[in-house]
Coordinates of C-alpha atoms (C1' of nucleotides) in Angstrom, one line a residue:
Chain Y
M1 CA -36.3 -34.0 -12.3
P2 CA -34.8 -35.2 -15.6
S3 CA -32.8 -32.7 -17.6
D4 CA -30.8 -32.7 -20.7
I5 CA -28.3 -30.3 -19.1
R6 CA -24.9 -31.8 -19.1
V7 CA -21.8 -29.9 -17.8
R8 CA -18.3 -30.9 -17.0
I9 CA -15.1 -30.0 -15.4
A10 CA -12.0 -31.0 -17.4
P11 CA -8.9 -30.6 -15.3
S12 CA -5.5 -31.2 -16.6
P13 CA -3.3 -33.3 -14.2
T14 CA -0.3 -31.0 -14.7
G15 CA -0.4 -29.7 -11.2
P16 CA -2.1 -30.1 -7.9
L17 CA -5.8 -29.2 -7.6
H18 CA -5.9 -25.4 -8.0
I19 CA -8.4 -23.2 -6.3
G20 CA -9.5 -21.9 -9.7
T21 CA -10.2 -25.4 -10.9
A22 CA -12.1 -26.2 -7.8
R23 CA -14.2 -23.1 -8.2
T24 CA -15.0 -23.8 -11.8
A25 CA -15.9 -27.3 -10.9
L26 CA -18.1 -26.1 -8.1
F27 CA -20.0 -23.7 -10.4
N28 CA -20.6 -26.5 -12.9
Y29 CA -21.7 -28.8 -10.2
L30 CA -24.1 -26.2 -8.7
F31 CA -25.5 -25.5 -12.2
A32 CA -26.1 -29.1 -12.8
R33 CA -27.5 -29.8 -9.3
H34 CA -29.8 -26.8 -9.5
A35 CA -31.2 -27.9 -12.9
G36 CA -31.3 -31.6 -12.2
G37 CA -28.7 -32.1 -14.9
T38 CA -25.6 -34.2 -15.1
F39 CA -22.1 -33.2 -14.0
L40 CA -19.2 -35.1 -15.3
L41 CA -15.4 -35.1 -14.9
R42 CA -13.0 -35.6 -17.7
L43 CA -9.2 -35.7 -17.4
E44 CA -7.4 -33.8 -20.0
D45 CA -4.0 -35.5 -19.9
T46 CA -2.8 -35.0 -23.4
D47 CA 0.1 -32.9 -22.2
V48 CA 2.0 -36.1 -21.5
A49 CA 5.2 -34.3 -20.6
R50 CA 3.7 -32.5 -17.6
S51 CA 0.9 -34.9 -16.5
T52 CA 1.4 -37.2 -13.6
A53 CA -0.6 -39.8 -11.8
A54 CA 0.1 -38.1 -8.5
F55 CA -1.5 -34.8 -9.7
E56 CA -4.4 -36.7 -11.1
K57 CA -5.0 -38.3 -7.7
D58 CA -4.6 -35.0 -5.9
I59 CA -7.3 -33.4 -8.2
L60 CA -9.7 -36.3 -8.0
D61 CA -9.3 -36.7 -4.2
G62 CA -9.5 -32.9 -3.7
L63 CA -12.8 -32.5 -5.6
H64 CA -14.2 -35.5 -3.9
W65 CA -13.2 -34.2 -0.5
L66 CA -14.9 -30.9 -1.2
G67 CA -18.1 -32.8 -2.0
I68 CA -18.0 -31.9 -5.7
T69 CA -18.9 -35.3 -6.9
W70 CA -19.4 -36.4 -10.5
D71 CA -22.2 -38.4 -12.1
E72 CA -19.9 -39.6 -14.8
G73 CA -16.1 -39.8 -14.8
P74 CA -13.0 -41.5 -13.5
G75 CA -13.1 -43.5 -10.4
V76 CA -12.1 -42.0 -7.0
A77 CA -11.9 -43.2 -3.4
G78 CA -12.2 -46.9 -4.4
L79 CA -15.1 -46.3 -6.8
E80 CA -14.9 -47.5 -10.4
E81 CA -14.9 -45.2 -13.5
A82 CA -18.6 -44.9 -14.5
G83 CA -20.6 -43.4 -17.2
P84 CA -21.9 -44.1 -20.7
F85 CA -19.1 -42.1 -22.4
A86 CA -16.2 -43.9 -20.8
P87 CA -13.2 -43.7 -20.9
Y88 CA -13.0 -40.3 -19.2
R89 CA -9.2 -39.9 -19.7
Q90 CA -8.3 -38.3 -23.0
M91 CA -5.2 -40.4 -23.5
Q92 CA -7.5 -43.4 -23.6
R93 CA -9.6 -41.7 -26.3
L94 CA -6.9 -41.2 -28.8
E95 CA -8.8 -43.1 -31.6
L96 CA -11.6 -40.6 -31.4
Y97 CA -9.4 -37.6 -32.0
A98 CA -7.6 -39.4 -34.8
A99 CA -10.9 -40.3 -36.5
A100 CA -12.1 -36.7 -36.1
A101 CA -8.8 -35.4 -37.5
D102 CA -9.1 -37.7 -40.5
V103 CA -12.6 -36.3 -41.2
L104 CA -11.3 -32.8 -41.2
L105 CA -8.3 -33.8 -43.4
A106 CA -10.6 -35.6 -45.8
K107 CA -12.9 -32.5 -46.1
D108 CA -9.8 -30.3 -46.4
L109 CA -10.9 -28.4 -43.4
A110 CA -7.5 -29.2 -42.0
Y111 CA -4.1 -29.8 -43.5
R112 CA -0.7 -31.1 -42.6
C113 CA 1.9 -28.6 -41.7
Y114 CA 5.6 -29.5 -41.9
C115 CA 7.1 -26.4 -40.5
T116 CA 9.7 -27.1 -37.8
P117 CA 9.7 -25.4 -34.4
E118 CA 12.7 -23.4 -35.5
E119 CA 11.0 -22.2 -38.7
L120 CA 7.9 -21.3 -36.6
E121 CA 10.0 -19.5 -34.1
A122 CA 11.8 -17.5 -36.8
E123 CA 8.5 -16.6 -38.3
R124 CA 7.2 -15.4 -35.0
R125 CA 10.3 -13.3 -34.4
A126 CA 10.0 -11.7 -37.8
R127 CA 6.4 -10.7 -37.2
E128 CA 7.3 -9.4 -33.9
A129 CA 10.1 -7.3 -35.4
A130 CA 7.6 -6.0 -37.9
K131 CA 5.3 -5.1 -35.0
L132 CA 2.6 -7.5 -36.3
P133 CA 0.6 -9.7 -34.0
P134 CA 1.9 -13.3 -33.8
A135 CA 0.2 -15.5 -36.3
Y136 CA 0.9 -18.6 -38.5
S137 CA 1.5 -17.5 -42.1
G138 CA -0.3 -20.4 -43.7
R139 CA 2.9 -21.5 -45.5
C140 CA 1.8 -25.1 -45.6
A141 CA -1.9 -24.4 -46.3
N142 CA -1.7 -25.0 -50.0
L143 CA 0.9 -27.6 -50.5
T144 CA 0.5 -29.8 -53.5
A145 CA 0.3 -33.6 -53.1
D146 CA 3.9 -33.8 -54.6
E147 CA 5.2 -31.3 -52.1
R148 CA 3.6 -33.1 -49.2
A149 CA 5.0 -36.4 -50.5
A150 CA 8.5 -34.9 -50.7
R151 CA 8.4 -33.8 -47.1
E152 CA 7.0 -37.1 -45.9
A153 CA 9.8 -38.8 -47.8
D154 CA 12.2 -36.6 -45.7
G155 CA 10.8 -38.4 -42.7
R156 CA 8.6 -35.6 -41.6
R157 CA 5.2 -36.5 -40.4
G158 CA 3.7 -33.0 -40.0
A159 CA 1.4 -31.5 -37.5
I160 CA -2.3 -31.0 -38.4
R161 CA -3.6 -27.5 -38.6
F162 CA -7.2 -26.4 -38.8
R163 CA -8.2 -23.9 -41.5
V164 CA -9.6 -20.8 -39.8
R165 CA -12.2 -19.4 -42.0
P166 CA -12.5 -15.6 -42.3
G167 CA -15.4 -13.9 -40.7
V168 CA -16.8 -13.0 -37.3
V169 CA -17.7 -15.7 -34.7
G170 CA -20.1 -14.8 -32.0
W171 CA -22.0 -16.4 -29.2
N172 CA -24.4 -15.5 -26.4
D173 CA -22.4 -15.9 -23.3
L174 CA -24.4 -17.0 -20.3
V175 CA -22.7 -14.5 -18.0
R176 CA -21.6 -11.7 -20.3
G177 CA -24.1 -11.6 -23.1
R178 CA -23.2 -11.3 -26.8
V179 CA -19.5 -11.7 -27.6
E180 CA -18.1 -11.4 -31.1
I181 CA -14.6 -12.0 -32.3
D182 CA -13.1 -11.7 -35.8
T183 CA -11.3 -14.9 -36.7
A184 CA -8.6 -12.7 -38.2
N185 CA -7.4 -12.2 -34.6
L186 CA -7.1 -15.9 -33.9
G187 CA -3.5 -16.1 -34.9
G188 CA -4.0 -18.0 -38.2
D189 CA -4.6 -21.7 -38.7
F190 CA -3.9 -23.5 -35.4
V191 CA -2.5 -26.9 -34.7
I192 CA -4.9 -29.5 -33.6
V193 CA -2.6 -32.5 -33.7
R194 CA 1.1 -32.5 -32.9
A195 CA 3.6 -33.9 -35.3
D196 CA 4.0 -36.9 -32.9
G197 CA 0.3 -37.6 -33.4
T198 CA -1.0 -36.5 -30.0
P199 CA -3.9 -34.2 -30.1
L200 CA -4.0 -30.7 -28.6
Y201 CA -6.4 -29.1 -26.2
H202 CA -8.5 -27.0 -28.5
F203 CA -9.2 -30.1 -30.5
T204 CA -9.8 -32.7 -27.8
V205 CA -12.0 -30.4 -25.8
V206 CA -14.4 -30.0 -28.7
V207 CA -14.3 -33.6 -29.8
D208 CA -15.1 -34.8 -26.3
D209 CA -17.6 -32.1 -25.4
A210 CA -19.4 -33.1 -28.6
A211 CA -19.1 -36.9 -27.9
M212 CA -20.1 -36.5 -24.3
Q213 CA -23.1 -34.3 -25.3
I214 CA -22.1 -31.4 -23.2
S215 CA -24.9 -28.8 -23.3
H216 CA -23.2 -26.0 -21.4
V217 CA -19.6 -25.2 -21.4
I218 CA -18.9 -23.3 -18.2
R219 CA -15.3 -22.3 -17.6
G220 CA -13.1 -19.5 -16.6
E221 CA -12.9 -16.1 -18.4
D222 CA -9.3 -17.0 -19.5
H223 CA -11.0 -19.1 -22.1
V224 CA -13.1 -16.4 -23.8
S225 CA -10.5 -15.9 -26.5
N226 CA -10.4 -19.7 -27.1
T227 CA -14.1 -20.0 -27.6
P228 CA -14.1 -18.9 -31.3
K229 CA -11.7 -21.6 -32.1
H230 CA -14.0 -24.1 -30.4
I231 CA -17.0 -22.8 -32.2
L232 CA -15.2 -23.2 -35.5
L233 CA -14.3 -26.7 -34.7
F234 CA -17.9 -27.6 -33.6
E235 CA -19.1 -26.2 -37.0
A236 CA -16.4 -28.1 -38.9
L237 CA -17.2 -31.4 -37.2
G238 CA -20.9 -30.8 -37.7
H239 CA -21.9 -31.0 -34.0
P240 CA -24.6 -29.0 -32.3
M241 CA -23.2 -25.9 -30.5
P242 CA -23.2 -26.0 -26.7
V243 CA -24.1 -22.9 -24.7
F244 CA -21.0 -21.1 -23.4
G245 CA -20.6 -19.2 -20.1
H246 CA -17.4 -17.6 -18.9
L247 CA -16.9 -17.2 -15.2
P248 CA -14.9 -14.3 -13.7
L249 CA -11.5 -15.3 -12.5
I250 CA -10.2 -15.6 -8.9
L251 CA -7.6 -12.9 -8.5
N252 CA -4.5 -12.5 -6.3
P253 CA -4.9 -9.8 -3.6
D254 CA -3.2 -7.4 -6.1
G255 CA -5.9 -8.0 -8.7
T256 CA -3.9 -10.2 -11.1
K257 CA -4.9 -13.7 -12.2
M258 CA -4.4 -16.1 -9.3
S259 CA -1.0 -17.6 -9.2
K260 CA 1.1 -19.8 -7.1
R261 CA 3.7 -17.1 -6.8
K262 CA 1.4 -14.6 -5.1
S263 CA -1.2 -16.8 -3.4
Q264 CA -1.7 -20.2 -1.9
T265 CA -3.4 -21.9 -4.8
A266 CA -3.4 -25.6 -3.9
V267 CA -6.6 -26.9 -2.4
A268 CA -4.5 -29.5 -0.5
D269 CA -2.7 -26.8 1.4
Y270 CA -6.0 -25.4 2.6
I271 CA -7.1 -28.8 3.7
A272 CA -3.8 -29.3 5.5
Q273 CA -4.2 -26.0 7.3
G274 CA -7.5 -27.0 8.7
F275 CA -10.1 -25.4 6.5
T276 CA -13.4 -27.3 6.3
R277 CA -15.0 -28.3 3.1
E278 CA -18.1 -26.4 4.1
A279 CA -16.2 -23.1 4.4
L280 CA -14.2 -23.6 1.3
V281 CA -17.3 -24.4 -0.8
N282 CA -19.2 -21.6 0.8
Y283 CA -16.4 -19.2 0.1
F284 CA -15.7 -20.3 -3.4
A285 CA -19.4 -20.0 -4.3
F286 CA -19.5 -16.5 -3.0
L287 CA -16.6 -15.5 -5.1
G288 CA -18.4 -14.2 -8.1
W289 CA -21.9 -15.3 -7.1
S290 CA -24.3 -14.2 -4.4
P291 CA -27.8 -15.4 -3.6
G292 CA -29.1 -11.8 -3.8
T293 CA -30.1 -12.0 -0.1
E294 CA -28.1 -11.1 3.0
D295 CA -27.3 -14.7 3.8
D296 CA -23.6 -15.4 3.9
V297 CA -23.2 -18.8 5.6
L298 CA -24.8 -21.3 3.3
A299 CA -24.3 -25.1 2.9
M300 CA -23.8 -26.8 -0.5
D301 CA -27.4 -27.9 -0.9
E302 CA -28.7 -24.4 0.0
I303 CA -26.4 -22.9 -2.5
A304 CA -27.4 -25.4 -5.2
G305 CA -31.0 -24.6 -4.6
R306 CA -30.5 -20.9 -5.2
F307 CA -27.7 -21.0 -7.7
E308 CA -28.2 -19.1 -11.0
L309 CA -25.6 -18.3 -13.6
E310 CA -27.5 -15.1 -14.2
K311 CA -26.4 -13.9 -10.8
V312 CA -22.7 -14.4 -11.3
Q313 CA -20.5 -11.3 -11.4
K314 CA -18.7 -10.3 -14.5
G315 CA -15.6 -8.9 -12.9
G316 CA -12.9 -10.9 -11.2
A317 CA -12.9 -11.4 -7.4
R318 CA -9.8 -11.0 -5.3
F319 CA -9.1 -13.8 -2.9
D320 CA -9.6 -12.7 0.7
R321 CA -8.1 -15.1 3.2
E322 CA -9.4 -13.3 6.2
R323 CA -12.9 -13.7 5.0
L324 CA -12.3 -17.4 4.4
E325 CA -11.0 -17.8 7.9
W326 CA -14.0 -16.1 9.3
L327 CA -16.3 -18.4 7.4
N328 CA -14.3 -21.3 8.5
G329 CA -14.8 -20.3 12.1
Q330 CA -18.5 -20.0 11.4
W331 CA -18.6 -23.6 10.1
I332 CA -16.5 -25.0 12.9
R333 CA -19.0 -23.5 15.4
R334 CA -21.8 -25.2 13.5
L335 CA -20.3 -28.8 13.4
A336 CA -21.8 -31.5 15.7
D337 CA -19.5 -32.5 18.6
D338 CA -18.5 -35.9 17.2
D339 CA -18.0 -34.5 13.8
L340 CA -15.7 -31.8 15.1
V341 CA -13.7 -34.2 17.2
A342 CA -13.2 -36.5 14.2
R343 CA -12.0 -33.7 12.1
L344 CA -9.7 -32.4 14.9
L345 CA -8.0 -35.7 15.6
P346 CA -5.9 -35.8 12.5
F347 CA -4.6 -32.3 13.3
T348 CA -3.6 -33.1 16.8
E349 CA -1.9 -36.3 15.7
A350 CA 0.0 -34.4 13.0
A351 CA 1.1 -31.8 15.6
A352 CA 2.4 -34.6 17.8
L353 CA 4.2 -36.2 14.9
A354 CA 5.7 -32.8 14.0
G355 CA 6.8 -32.3 17.5
V356 CA 4.6 -29.3 18.0
V357 CA 3.2 -31.1 21.1
D358 CA 4.6 -34.1 23.0
R359 CA 1.5 -36.2 22.8
A360 CA -1.8 -36.4 20.9
P361 CA -5.1 -36.3 22.9
G362 CA -7.6 -39.1 22.6
E363 CA -11.2 -38.8 21.4
A364 CA -12.7 -38.5 24.9
E365 CA -10.2 -35.9 25.9
L366 CA -10.9 -33.8 22.8
T367 CA -14.6 -34.1 23.3
A368 CA -14.3 -32.8 26.8
L369 CA -12.3 -29.8 25.6
L370 CA -14.8 -28.8 22.9
P371 CA -16.6 -26.1 24.9
L372 CA -13.2 -24.5 25.6
V373 CA -11.9 -24.5 22.0
R374 CA -14.8 -24.5 19.6
E375 CA -15.4 -20.7 19.4
R376 CA -11.6 -20.0 19.5
L377 CA -10.7 -22.0 16.3
S378 CA -10.4 -20.2 13.0
T379 CA -8.9 -23.4 11.5
L380 CA -8.8 -27.0 12.7
A381 CA -5.0 -26.8 12.9
S382 CA -5.2 -23.9 15.3
I383 CA -6.3 -26.3 18.1
T384 CA -2.7 -26.5 19.2
D385 CA -2.4 -22.7 19.4
V386 CA -5.4 -22.7 21.7
V387 CA -4.7 -25.6 24.1
G388 CA -1.4 -27.0 23.0
F389 CA 0.0 -26.3 26.5
L390 CA -2.1 -29.3 27.7
W391 CA 0.0 -31.6 25.6
R392 CA 3.5 -30.4 26.0
D393 CA 5.9 -29.5 28.8
L394 CA 6.5 -25.9 29.7
A395 CA 9.8 -24.0 30.1
P396 CA 9.0 -21.1 32.4
D397 CA 10.2 -17.8 31.1
P398 CA 10.7 -15.2 33.9
A399 CA 10.3 -12.4 31.4
T400 CA 6.7 -13.2 30.6
L401 CA 5.6 -14.5 33.9
V402 CA 5.0 -11.1 35.5
P403 CA 1.6 -9.4 34.9
K404 CA 1.7 -5.9 33.5
R405 CA 0.7 -4.2 36.8
W406 CA 2.8 -6.4 39.0
D407 CA 6.5 -6.8 39.8
P408 CA 8.4 -10.1 40.2
A409 CA 8.1 -10.0 44.0
T410 CA 4.4 -9.5 43.9
T411 CA 4.1 -12.2 41.3
I412 CA 6.1 -14.7 43.5
G413 CA 3.8 -13.8 46.4
G414 CA 0.7 -14.1 44.3
L415 CA 1.6 -17.5 42.9
T416 CA 2.8 -18.8 46.2
A417 CA -0.5 -17.9 47.8
A418 CA -2.5 -19.2 45.0
R419 CA -0.5 -22.4 45.1
E420 CA -1.3 -22.8 48.7
A421 CA -5.0 -22.2 48.2
L422 CA -5.1 -24.7 45.3
A423 CA -3.1 -27.3 47.2
A424 CA -5.5 -27.0 50.1
H425 CA -8.4 -27.5 47.8
D426 CA -10.2 -30.8 48.1
P427 CA -9.0 -32.9 45.1
V428 CA -12.3 -34.5 44.6
T429 CA -14.0 -31.2 43.9
W430 CA -11.4 -30.0 41.4
E431 CA -13.9 -28.2 39.2
A432 CA -14.1 -24.8 37.7
D433 CA -17.0 -23.6 39.9
E434 CA -15.2 -24.9 43.0
L435 CA -11.8 -23.4 42.2
E436 CA -12.8 -19.9 41.5
P437 CA -14.2 -18.8 45.0
P438 CA -11.1 -19.5 47.0
L439 CA -8.9 -17.6 44.5
R440 CA -11.3 -14.7 44.5
A441 CA -11.3 -14.7 48.3
L442 CA -7.5 -14.5 48.2
V443 CA -7.6 -11.5 45.9
G444 CA -10.0 -9.8 48.2
A445 CA -7.9 -10.5 51.3
R446 CA -4.7 -9.2 49.7
G447 CA -6.2 -6.2 47.9
W448 CA -5.1 -7.4 44.5
K449 CA -7.0 -7.2 41.3
A450 CA -8.5 -10.5 40.2
G451 CA -7.2 -10.0 36.6
D452 CA -3.6 -9.7 37.8
L453 CA -3.6 -12.8 39.9
F454 CA -5.4 -14.8 37.2
M455 CA -3.0 -13.6 34.6
A456 CA 0.0 -14.6 36.8
I457 CA -1.5 -18.1 37.2
R458 CA -2.4 -18.3 33.5
M459 CA 1.1 -17.5 32.4
A460 CA 2.5 -19.9 35.0
V461 CA 0.4 -22.9 34.0
T462 CA 0.0 -22.3 30.2
G463 CA 2.9 -20.1 29.2
Q464 CA 0.4 -18.0 27.2
A465 CA -1.4 -14.7 27.8
A466 CA -4.4 -15.8 25.8
T467 CA -6.2 -19.0 26.8
P468 CA -9.6 -20.4 27.3
P469 CA -11.2 -19.4 30.7
L470 CA -8.6 -20.0 33.5
F471 CA -10.6 -22.3 35.7
D472 CA -11.5 -24.5 32.9
V473 CA -7.9 -24.7 32.0
L474 CA -6.9 -25.6 35.6
V475 CA -9.4 -28.4 35.4
A476 CA -8.2 -29.6 32.1
L477 CA -4.6 -29.6 33.3
G478 CA -5.4 -31.4 36.5
R479 CA -4.3 -30.7 40.0
E480 CA -0.8 -32.2 39.9
R481 CA 0.3 -30.4 36.8
V482 CA -1.1 -27.1 38.0
L483 CA 0.8 -27.3 41.2
A484 CA 4.0 -28.4 39.5
R485 CA 3.8 -25.7 36.9
I486 CA 3.3 -23.0 39.6
D487 CA 6.2 -24.3 41.5
A488 CA 8.4 -24.2 38.4
A489 CA 7.3 -20.6 37.6
V490 CA 8.1 -19.5 41.2
A491 CA 11.4 -21.2 41.0
A492 CA 12.2 -19.5 37.7
L493 CA 11.2 -16.1 39.1
R494 CA 13.4 -16.6 42.1
A495 CA 16.3 -17.7 40.0
A496 CA 16.0 -14.7 37.8
G497 CA 15.9 -12.4 40.5
Chain Z
rG1 C1' 1.4 -4.1 -30.1
rC2 C1' -3.2 -6.6 -31.4
rC3 C1' -8.0 -9.0 -29.8
rC4 C1' -11.5 -9.7 -26.0
rC5 C1' -13.6 -8.6 -21.2
rC6 C1' -14.5 -5.8 -16.8
rA7 C1' -15.4 -1.3 -13.5
rU8 C1' -20.6 0.0 -6.4
rC9 C1' -16.9 1.0 0.7
rG10 C1' -9.7 -1.6 1.6
rU11 C1' -12.0 -6.7 0.2
rC12 C1' -16.5 -10.0 -1.2
rU13 C1' -21.1 -8.1 -2.7
rA14 C1' -26.9 -6.2 -2.8
rG15 C1' -28.8 -3.1 -6.5
rA16 C1' -31.9 -5.1 -13.0
rG17 C1' -34.7 4.0 -14.0
rG18 C1' -37.8 6.5 -8.9
rC19 C1' -38.1 2.1 -2.6
rC20 C1' -30.6 4.6 -2.6
rU21 C1' -29.3 11.0 1.7
rA22 C1' -26.5 3.2 -1.8
rG23 C1' -28.0 -2.2 2.0
rG24 C1' -25.2 -6.6 4.0
rA25 C1' -20.6 -9.3 5.2
rC26 C1' -15.1 -9.6 6.1
rG27 C1' -11.5 -6.4 8.0
rC28 C1' -10.8 -1.9 11.1
rC29 C1' -12.3 1.4 15.5
rG30 C1' -15.3 2.1 20.0
rC31 C1' -18.7 0.3 23.8
rC32 C1' -21.2 -3.9 26.4
rC33 C1' -20.2 -8.8 28.4
rU34 C1' -15.6 -10.3 30.9
rU35 C1' -9.9 -13.2 34.7
rU36 C1' -7.0 -13.1 29.3
rC37 C1' -8.3 -14.6 24.3
rA38 C1' -12.3 -15.7 21.6
rA39 C1' -17.5 -15.9 20.6
rG40 C1' -21.8 -12.8 21.0
rG41 C1' -24.5 -8.0 21.3
rC42 C1' -24.6 -2.7 20.2
rG43 C1' -22.5 1.5 17.7
rG44 C1' -18.9 3.9 14.3
rA45 C1' -15.6 5.2 10.4
rG46 C1' -15.5 3.7 5.3
rA47 C1' -18.3 4.3 -1.8
rU48 C1' -19.4 12.3 -4.8
rC49 C1' -21.7 4.1 -7.4
rA50 C1' -13.8 5.3 -12.0
rC51 C1' -14.4 9.9 -15.1
rC52 C1' -16.8 12.8 -19.0
rG53 C1' -20.9 13.4 -22.0
rG54 C1' -25.8 11.9 -23.5
rU55 C1' -31.0 9.6 -23.1
rU56 C1' -35.0 10.6 -19.4
rC57 C1' -39.5 14.4 -15.5
rG58 C1' -35.8 11.2 -12.9
rA59 C1' -29.6 7.0 -13.7
rA60 C1' -25.4 3.3 -9.6
rU61 C1' -28.9 1.2 -13.0
rC62 C1' -29.7 2.7 -20.4
rC63 C1' -26.2 4.7 -24.6
rG64 C1' -21.3 6.7 -26.2
rG65 C1' -16.4 8.1 -25.1
rU66 C1' -12.2 8.4 -21.8
rU67 C1' -9.3 6.4 -18.0
rG68 C1' -8.0 2.3 -15.2
rG69 C1' -7.7 -2.9 -14.4
rG70 C1' -7.8 -7.8 -16.2
rG71 C1' -7.5 -12.0 -19.6
rG72 C1' -5.7 -13.9 -24.2
rU73 C1' -2.2 -13.9 -28.0
rA74 C1' 1.9 -22.0 -28.1
rC75 C1' 3.0 -28.4 -31.9
rC76 C1' 0.3 -25.8 -22.8
rA77 C1' -4.3 -26.7 -20.6

RNA sequence: GCCCCCAUCGUCUAGAGGCCUAGGACGCCGCCCUUUCAAGGCGGAGAUCACCGGUUCGAAUCCGGUUGGGGGUACCA
């Protein structure tokens, strides 16, 4: 299904992969996939002061991990940079911007501005004091050749400003319909190339989108007010206009634009906490979009098949971590055994390394545990909350060892009797089905409630009130440890009291 | 301040004039299952569709205004 549709994500490596970037990338990817178009990635690294190789790697790896892969763009995970419009890093495309700037300068669509930052700052303050919107005055807009020469002789190189023409600029936004903005509100002629010669975002984005033949510019709503500047630049450069679409923003729980301050914004943190790519993709897609049916657990390809920009919401969506966790649980329950084990392993190993548990389980051990943990995991990392007691020593706490309806003496009696019954049990049939009847019989004989005895044993052998089914736990622990832990619990109870 | 955008349960949303006494999901509450915790099943509370006017036989859906919220206002991206 060949298509001329070409979309892109253009992250800036000035921070780790942000949820908002991932979501915008996903929507572009879905749009391309749905239409059989091309999705490309371009690094906007012209903010040299803040860009780093580490952030770049985090972004590329993160998107790749999520399954948001590009048809053209920088290399990742051992792959080479690929695509007919390489390079895909703006700092390697400097000649293009310089050439484009020369064209604008030659046509007098742009001019050199020699104002210093201090002068600009003073101007801004003056306008603010006069209660005027901040805007460049255009002081250098009509310098004569002599005046320019004089300034250059002073050693000033000058930034390049684009002449903003008067009038109204409008476009038919794919998600919000007709939008029109008077260029008088753009803040005057804006800088497209810094005095040091490096180009600025508004300029590079247009030069590159044109060069890379981007057909649809799909980005966050925070770019709506930038779009007129871009349209003006496309016009000035004589390039065909792409279609624009502005996505609603992801918001903090309080409704403001998502920020590090109020939310966890780094995708890497979600990965580290054990969220699956399936859940993250599923959740991001449903923030601002819905298939229009009552499905809510959908995989990437199902989403791509149904994705339409026409169905995206106009208003921003608050980030709801509880819903994400629910979705994550849904996806964890859907994973195949070997897949789940492979994804769990790094988390148990990390827990061991961090000292959360004393040792990490092997693949076979984890596989055997799957039936006990699978439906109890909201994140992969929560595996140690569920069965961490299997991999670490316990320190019996007399205060929590006694079930609600029991007293210490009864508990000691219960545990002792249970220990006897378990010790008498044939070690070769140490299985859940085999272990339960004798303990039930004990309960009947003593007139206890099954729940109380079981809770006493549970606390003694796991140290937790919430665990997978007790008899499965006894099997997982093994006879020796069960008996030893009960002994330790009884001893602690006696010592306490 | 100025410009732009948005507005359905607490949250994510369905809804594109009559099918809506507004549907689903998360969360919450209850019941069932049950040795605990989950998972699952069932049920419940929860939205006068921000408000006010209009258009229409009929409006959550169209129009206008108000209010509220958000975004932008750099030699950042």
